[in-house]
């Protein structure tokens, strides 16, 4: 259905272009402005089968140190990811023919992220072990996240809603493309130590650390609405509102430190939609 809608829009634009006249030419365009999005969702999992000191499934350290038989298939976790307003800019070139424009552009956007812990469970969705406050074990956990950076290559089609000779020219558009998304500074640290009886000994072998950037290549689709004002015969200035839908972001990460040697995890970021408002300047060649 989406493909059919795209084809119909293209032919509608072509027909309207004929009605308005076939004046055309090449152009270059720049745009920049703020970018916004709602909360993202983060989900991760690994195949760690250990139960850890201080948790109900591991009531004594001897059991833990001897590879407690209460084994699991792995763990999964979820975070809510609020986002701060960011920025976006684009540079592109294209061809206009009457009321139809088609361009190819590169766009970059970035925004800061935060993490709010939601839950942890076993891989099979059964509840994770509960921590025993009387175990004498202290678990210190730090989880932080940096920015989401998206660099995309897009092809767009725009349709002017008024004839070419109008000074004020509203338009609609749609596009598709491919993007490289990067989440920077994903940091997770978990440290184990004894604070009082019955806990004794060194628990550092249970510590874990992940500190890296995650990246993935995803597809995108976008819709546009905006207007241009003709400043001169060659220069047009305007404002464009764009809404972009991106595929879920999946990436495999590695632990710098972990009880399970060479353990990896998989992280998925979803709800990667972006709303941008750009001031644009277009120059006809």
CSV table of C-alpha atoms in Angstrom, one decimal:
chain,number,residue,atom,x,y,z
A,1,UNK,CA,0.0,0.0,0.0
A,2,UNK,CA,2.8,2.4,0.8
A,3,UNK,CA,4.4,1.7,-2.6
A,4,UNK,CA,1.1,2.3,-4.4
A,5,UNK,CA,0.6,5.5,-2.5
A,6,UNK,CA,4.1,6.7,-3.5
A,7,UNK,CA,3.4,5.9,-7.2
A,8,UNK,CA,0.1,7.6,-7.2
A,9,UNK,CA,1.6,10.7,-5.6
A,10,UNK,CA,4.3,10.8,-8.2
A,11,UNK,CA,1.9,10.6,-11.1
A,12,UNK,CA,-0.4,13.2,-9.5
A,13,UNK,CA,2.6,15.5,-9.1
A,14,UNK,CA,3.6,14.9,-12.7
A,15,UNK,CA,0.1,15.8,-14.0
A,16,UNK,CA,0.0,18.9,-11.9
A,17,UNK,CA,3.4,19.9,-13.1
A,18,UNK,CA,2.2,19.7,-16.7
A,19,UNK,CA,-0.8,22.0,-15.8
A,20,UNK,CA,1.4,24.6,-14.2
A,21,UNK,CA,4.1,24.6,-17.0
A,22,UNK,CA,7.2,22.7,-17.6
A,23,UNK,CA,9.8,25.3,-16.4
A,24,UNK,CA,12.6,23.5,-14.6
A,25,UNK,CA,16.2,23.3,-13.5
A,26,UNK,CA,18.8,22.2,-11.0
A,27,UNK,CA,19.2,23.5,-7.5
A,28,UNK,CA,21.1,23.1,-4.2
A,29,UNK,CA,19.7,23.5,-0.7
A,30,UNK,CA,20.7,23.9,2.9
A,31,UNK,CA,18.6,23.5,6.0
A,32,UNK,CA,19.0,23.5,9.7
A,33,UNK,CA,16.9,23.7,12.9
A,34,UNK,CA,15.8,22.0,16.1
A,35,UNK,CA,14.8,18.3,16.3
A,36,UNK,CA,12.5,16.6,18.8
A,37,UNK,CA,11.4,13.1,19.6
A,38,UNK,CA,9.4,11.3,22.3
A,39,UNK,CA,10.9,8.7,24.7
A,40,UNK,CA,12.8,5.9,23.1
A,41,UNK,CA,12.7,2.3,24.4
A,42,UNK,CA,15.7,0.2,25.1
A,43,UNK,CA,15.7,-3.6,25.5
A,44,UNK,CA,18.7,-5.8,26.0
A,45,UNK,CA,19.5,-9.4,26.7
A,46,UNK,CA,22.5,-11.7,27.3
A,47,UNK,CA,23.0,-15.4,27.9
A,48,UNK,CA,24.5,-15.1,31.4
A,49,UNK,CA,23.5,-18.2,33.3
A,50,UNK,CA,24.9,-17.2,36.7
A,51,UNK,CA,23.1,-16.3,39.9
A,52,UNK,CA,25.0,-13.6,41.8
A,53,UNK,CA,25.9,-13.0,45.5
A,54,UNK,CA,23.3,-11.4,47.6
A,55,UNK,CA,20.3,-12.6,45.6
A,56,UNK,CA,17.8,-15.0,46.9
A,57,UNK,CA,18.7,-17.7,44.3
A,58,UNK,CA,22.2,-17.7,45.7
A,59,UNK,CA,21.8,-17.8,49.5
A,60,UNK,CA,25.4,-18.7,50.2
A,61,UNK,CA,28.7,-17.8,48.6
A,62,UNK,CA,29.9,-21.4,48.4
A,63,UNK,CA,27.0,-22.2,46.2
A,64,UNK,CA,27.8,-19.3,43.9
A,65,UNK,CA,31.5,-20.0,43.8
A,66,UNK,CA,30.8,-23.6,42.9
A,67,UNK,CA,28.7,-22.6,39.9
A,68,UNK,CA,25.3,-22.7,41.6
A,69,UNK,CA,23.1,-25.4,40.0
A,70,UNK,CA,20.2,-22.9,39.9
A,71,UNK,CA,21.1,-21.9,36.3
A,72,UNK,CA,19.3,-19.6,34.0
A,73,UNK,CA,19.0,-19.2,30.2
A,74,UNK,CA,20.0,-15.6,30.5
A,75,UNK,CA,18.8,-12.1,31.5
A,76,UNK,CA,16.8,-9.4,29.7
A,77,UNK,CA,16.3,-5.8,30.8
A,78,UNK,CA,14.4,-2.6,29.8
A,79,UNK,CA,15.0,1.1,30.0
A,80,UNK,CA,12.9,4.1,29.2
A,81,UNK,CA,15.0,6.6,27.2
A,82,UNK,CA,13.9,10.3,27.5
A,83,UNK,CA,15.4,12.6,25.0
A,84,UNK,CA,16.5,16.2,25.1
A,85,UNK,CA,15.7,18.5,22.1
A,86,UNK,CA,18.5,18.3,19.6
A,87,UNK,CA,19.4,19.7,16.2
A,88,UNK,CA,19.4,18.7,12.6
A,89,UNK,CA,20.9,20.0,9.4
A,90,UNK,CA,20.8,18.9,5.8
A,91,UNK,CA,22.6,19.6,2.5
A,92,UNK,CA,21.2,18.4,-0.8
A,93,UNK,CA,20.8,18.9,-4.5
A,94,UNK,CA,17.9,18.2,-6.9
A,95,UNK,CA,15.9,19.0,-9.9
A,96,UNK,CA,12.6,20.9,-10.2
A,97,UNK,CA,10.3,20.5,-13.1
A,98,UNK,CA,7.2,22.7,-12.9
A,99,UNK,CA,5.7,22.0,-9.5
A,100,UNK,CA,7.6,18.8,-8.9
A,101,UNK,CA,10.9,18.6,-7.1
A,102,UNK,CA,13.1,15.5,-6.5
A,103,UNK,CA,16.3,15.8,-4.5
A,104,UNK,CA,19.0,13.7,-2.9
A,105,UNK,CA,20.4,14.9,0.4
A,106,UNK,CA,22.5,14.1,3.4
A,107,UNK,CA,21.0,14.8,6.8
A,108,UNK,CA,22.6,14.7,10.3
A,109,UNK,CA,20.8,14.9,13.6
A,110,UNK,CA,21.9,14.5,17.3
A,111,UNK,CA,20.2,14.6,20.6
A,112,UNK,CA,21.1,13.8,24.2
A,113,UNK,CA,19.7,10.7,25.9
A,114,UNK,CA,18.9,9.7,29.5
A,115,UNK,CA,18.2,6.3,31.0
A,116,UNK,CA,15.4,5.3,33.4
A,117,UNK,CA,15.5,1.7,34.5
A,118,UNK,CA,12.2,-0.2,34.0
A,119,UNK,CA,12.8,-3.9,34.8
A,120,UNK,CA,15.0,-7.0,34.7
A,121,UNK,CA,13.9,-10.5,34.1
A,122,UNK,CA,15.2,-13.9,33.0
A,123,UNK,CA,15.4,-14.5,29.2
A,124,UNK,CA,12.2,-16.6,29.4
A,125,UNK,CA,10.4,-13.6,31.0
A,126,UNK,CA,10.3,-15.3,34.5
A,127,UNK,CA,11.0,-12.9,37.4
A,128,UNK,CA,14.6,-12.2,38.2
A,129,UNK,CA,15.9,-13.1,41.7
A,130,UNK,CA,15.2,-10.6,44.5
A,131,UNK,CA,18.1,-9.0,46.4
A,132,UNK,CA,18.4,-10.0,50.1
A,133,UNK,CA,19.2,-6.9,52.2
A,134,UNK,CA,20.5,-9.2,55.0
A,135,UNK,CA,23.1,-10.9,52.8
A,136,UNK,CA,25.9,-8.6,53.8
A,137,UNK,CA,26.6,-8.0,50.0
A,138,UNK,CA,26.7,-4.6,48.5
A,139,UNK,CA,26.0,-4.2,44.8
A,140,UNK,CA,26.8,-0.8,43.2
A,141,UNK,CA,25.4,-0.3,39.8
A,142,UNK,CA,26.0,2.7,37.4
A,143,UNK,CA,24.2,3.0,34.1
A,144,UNK,CA,24.5,6.0,31.8
A,145,UNK,CA,24.0,6.8,28.1
A,146,UNK,CA,25.3,9.6,25.8
A,147,UNK,CA,23.7,10.8,22.5
A,148,UNK,CA,21.8,9.4,19.5
A,149,UNK,CA,23.5,10.5,16.3
A,150,UNK,CA,21.8,9.7,13.0
A,151,UNK,CA,23.4,10.3,9.6
A,152,UNK,CA,21.2,9.6,6.6
A,153,UNK,CA,21.1,9.6,2.8
A,154,UNK,CA,17.6,10.4,1.5
A,155,UNK,CA,15.7,10.8,-1.7
A,156,UNK,CA,12.7,13.1,-1.5
A,157,UNK,CA,9.8,14.1,-3.8
A,158,UNK,CA,8.1,17.5,-3.2
A,159,UNK,CA,5.0,18.9,-4.8
A,160,UNK,CA,4.3,22.6,-4.8
A,161,UNK,CA,0.6,23.3,-4.1
A,162,UNK,CA,0.5,26.6,-6.0
A,163,UNK,CA,1.8,27.6,-9.4
A,164,UNK,CA,5.5,28.4,-9.9
A,165,UNK,CA,4.9,32.1,-10.4
A,166,UNK,CA,3.5,32.6,-6.9
A,167,UNK,CA,5.8,34.4,-4.4
A,168,UNK,CA,4.5,32.3,-1.5
A,169,UNK,CA,4.7,28.5,-2.3
A,170,UNK,CA,3.5,25.9,0.2
A,171,UNK,CA,4.4,22.3,-0.6
A,172,UNK,CA,4.1,18.7,0.6
A,173,UNK,CA,6.7,15.9,0.3
A,174,UNK,CA,7.7,12.4,1.1
A,175,UNK,CA,11.0,10.5,1.1
A,176,UNK,CA,12.9,7.4,2.0
A,177,UNK,CA,16.5,6.5,2.6
A,178,UNK,CA,19.0,4.7,4.7
A,179,UNK,CA,20.6,5.9,8.0
A,180,UNK,CA,23.5,5.0,10.2
A,181,UNK,CA,22.4,5.4,13.8
A,182,UNK,CA,25.0,5.6,16.7
A,183,UNK,CA,24.3,5.6,20.4
A,184,UNK,CA,27.4,7.0,22.1
A,185,UNK,CA,28.8,6.3,25.6
A,186,UNK,CA,26.6,3.4,26.6
A,187,UNK,CA,28.0,2.6,30.1
A,188,UNK,CA,27.1,-0.1,32.5
A,189,UNK,CA,29.1,-1.0,35.6
A,190,UNK,CA,28.2,-3.4,38.4
A,191,UNK,CA,30.5,-4.0,41.4
A,192,UNK,CA,30.1,-6.5,44.3
A,193,UNK,CA,31.6,-6.2,47.7
A,194,UNK,CA,31.1,-7.5,51.3
A,195,UNK,CA,29.9,-5.0,53.9
A,196,UNK,CA,29.2,-7.2,56.9
A,197,UNK,CA,28.5,-10.8,57.9
A,198,UNK,CA,27.7,-13.3,56.7
A,199,UNK,CA,29.5,-12.0,53.6
A,200,UNK,CA,33.2,-12.5,53.6
A,201,UNK,CA,35.9,-12.5,51.0
A,202,UNK,CA,36.6,-10.8,47.7
A,203,UNK,CA,33.6,-10.7,45.3
A,204,UNK,CA,35.3,-8.8,42.5
A,205,UNK,CA,35.2,-11.8,40.2
A,206,UNK,CA,31.4,-11.1,39.8
A,207,UNK,CA,32.0,-7.5,38.6
A,208,UNK,CA,31.0,-6.5,35.1
A,209,UNK,CA,31.7,-3.5,32.9
A,210,UNK,CA,30.4,-2.4,29.4
A,211,UNK,CA,31.6,0.9,28.0
A,212,UNK,CA,31.2,1.4,24.2
A,213,UNK,CA,29.3,3.0,21.3
A,214,UNK,CA,26.7,1.0,19.5
A,215,UNK,CA,25.8,1.4,15.8
A,216,UNK,CA,23.4,0.0,13.2
A,217,UNK,CA,22.3,0.8,9.7
A,218,UNK,CA,18.5,1.2,9.3
A,219,UNK,CA,15.9,2.2,6.7
A,220,UNK,CA,13.7,5.3,7.1
A,221,UNK,CA,10.7,7.0,5.7
A,222,UNK,CA,9.7,10.6,6.1
A,223,UNK,CA,6.9,13.1,5.4
A,224,UNK,CA,7.3,16.8,4.8
A,225,UNK,CA,5.2,20.0,4.8
A,226,UNK,CA,6.5,23.5,4.4
A,227,UNK,CA,6.6,26.7,2.4
A,228,UNK,CA,9.0,28.8,0.5
A,229,UNK,CA,9.2,32.5,-0.2
A,230,UNK,CA,10.8,33.7,-3.4
A,231,UNK,CA,13.4,36.3,-2.5
A,232,UNK,CA,14.9,36.6,-6.0
A,233,UNK,CA,14.6,34.6,-9.2
A,234,UNK,CA,17.3,32.2,-7.9
A,235,UNK,CA,17.0,32.3,-4.1
A,236,UNK,CA,14.1,30.9,-2.1
A,237,UNK,CA,13.9,30.8,1.7
A,238,UNK,CA,11.5,28.8,3.7
A,239,UNK,CA,10.5,26.6,6.6
A,240,UNK,CA,10.1,22.8,6.5
A,241,UNK,CA,8.5,20.5,9.0
A,242,UNK,CA,9.6,16.8,8.7
A,243,UNK,CA,8.6,13.7,10.5
A,244,UNK,CA,10.9,10.7,10.1
A,245,UNK,CA,10.2,7.1,11.0
A,246,UNK,CA,13.3,4.8,11.5
A,247,UNK,CA,13.5,1.1,11.8
A,248,UNK,CA,14.4,-0.4,15.2
A,249,UNK,CA,18.1,-0.2,16.0
A,250,UNK,CA,19.9,-3.5,16.9
A,251,UNK,CA,23.5,-3.9,17.9
A,252,UNK,CA,25.7,-6.4,19.7
A,253,UNK,CA,27.8,-5.2,22.5
A,254,UNK,CA,30.8,-6.7,24.5
A,255,UNK,CA,31.7,-6.6,28.2
A,256,UNK,CA,35.1,-5.3,29.1
A,257,UNK,CA,34.8,-7.2,32.4
A,258,UNK,CA,32.5,-10.1,33.1
A,259,UNK,CA,32.5,-13.3,35.0
A,260,UNK,CA,31.5,-15.1,31.8
A,261,UNK,CA,34.5,-14.8,29.4
A,262,UNK,CA,33.7,-13.2,26.0
A,263,UNK,CA,30.1,-12.7,26.9
A,264,UNK,CA,28.1,-10.4,24.5
A,265,UNK,CA,24.7,-8.8,24.7
A,266,UNK,CA,22.2,-7.5,22.2
A,267,UNK,CA,20.6,-4.1,22.5
A,268,UNK,CA,17.5,-2.9,20.7
A,269,UNK,CA,16.4,0.8,20.5
A,270,UNK,CA,12.9,1.4,19.3
A,271,UNK,CA,10.5,4.4,18.8
A,272,UNK,CA,13.3,6.3,16.9
A,273,UNK,CA,10.9,8.8,15.4
A,274,UNK,CA,12.1,12.3,14.8
A,275,UNK,CA,10.3,15.6,14.3
A,276,UNK,CA,12.4,18.5,12.9
A,277,UNK,CA,11.7,22.1,12.0
A,278,UNK,CA,14.3,23.5,9.5
A,279,UNK,CA,14.9,26.9,8.1
A,280,UNK,CA,15.8,26.3,4.4
A,281,UNK,CA,17.6,28.2,1.7
A,282,UNK,CA,17.4,27.0,-1.9
A,283,UNK,CA,19.5,28.3,-4.8
A,284,UNK,CA,18.6,27.7,-8.4
A,285,UNK,CA,21.6,27.0,-10.6
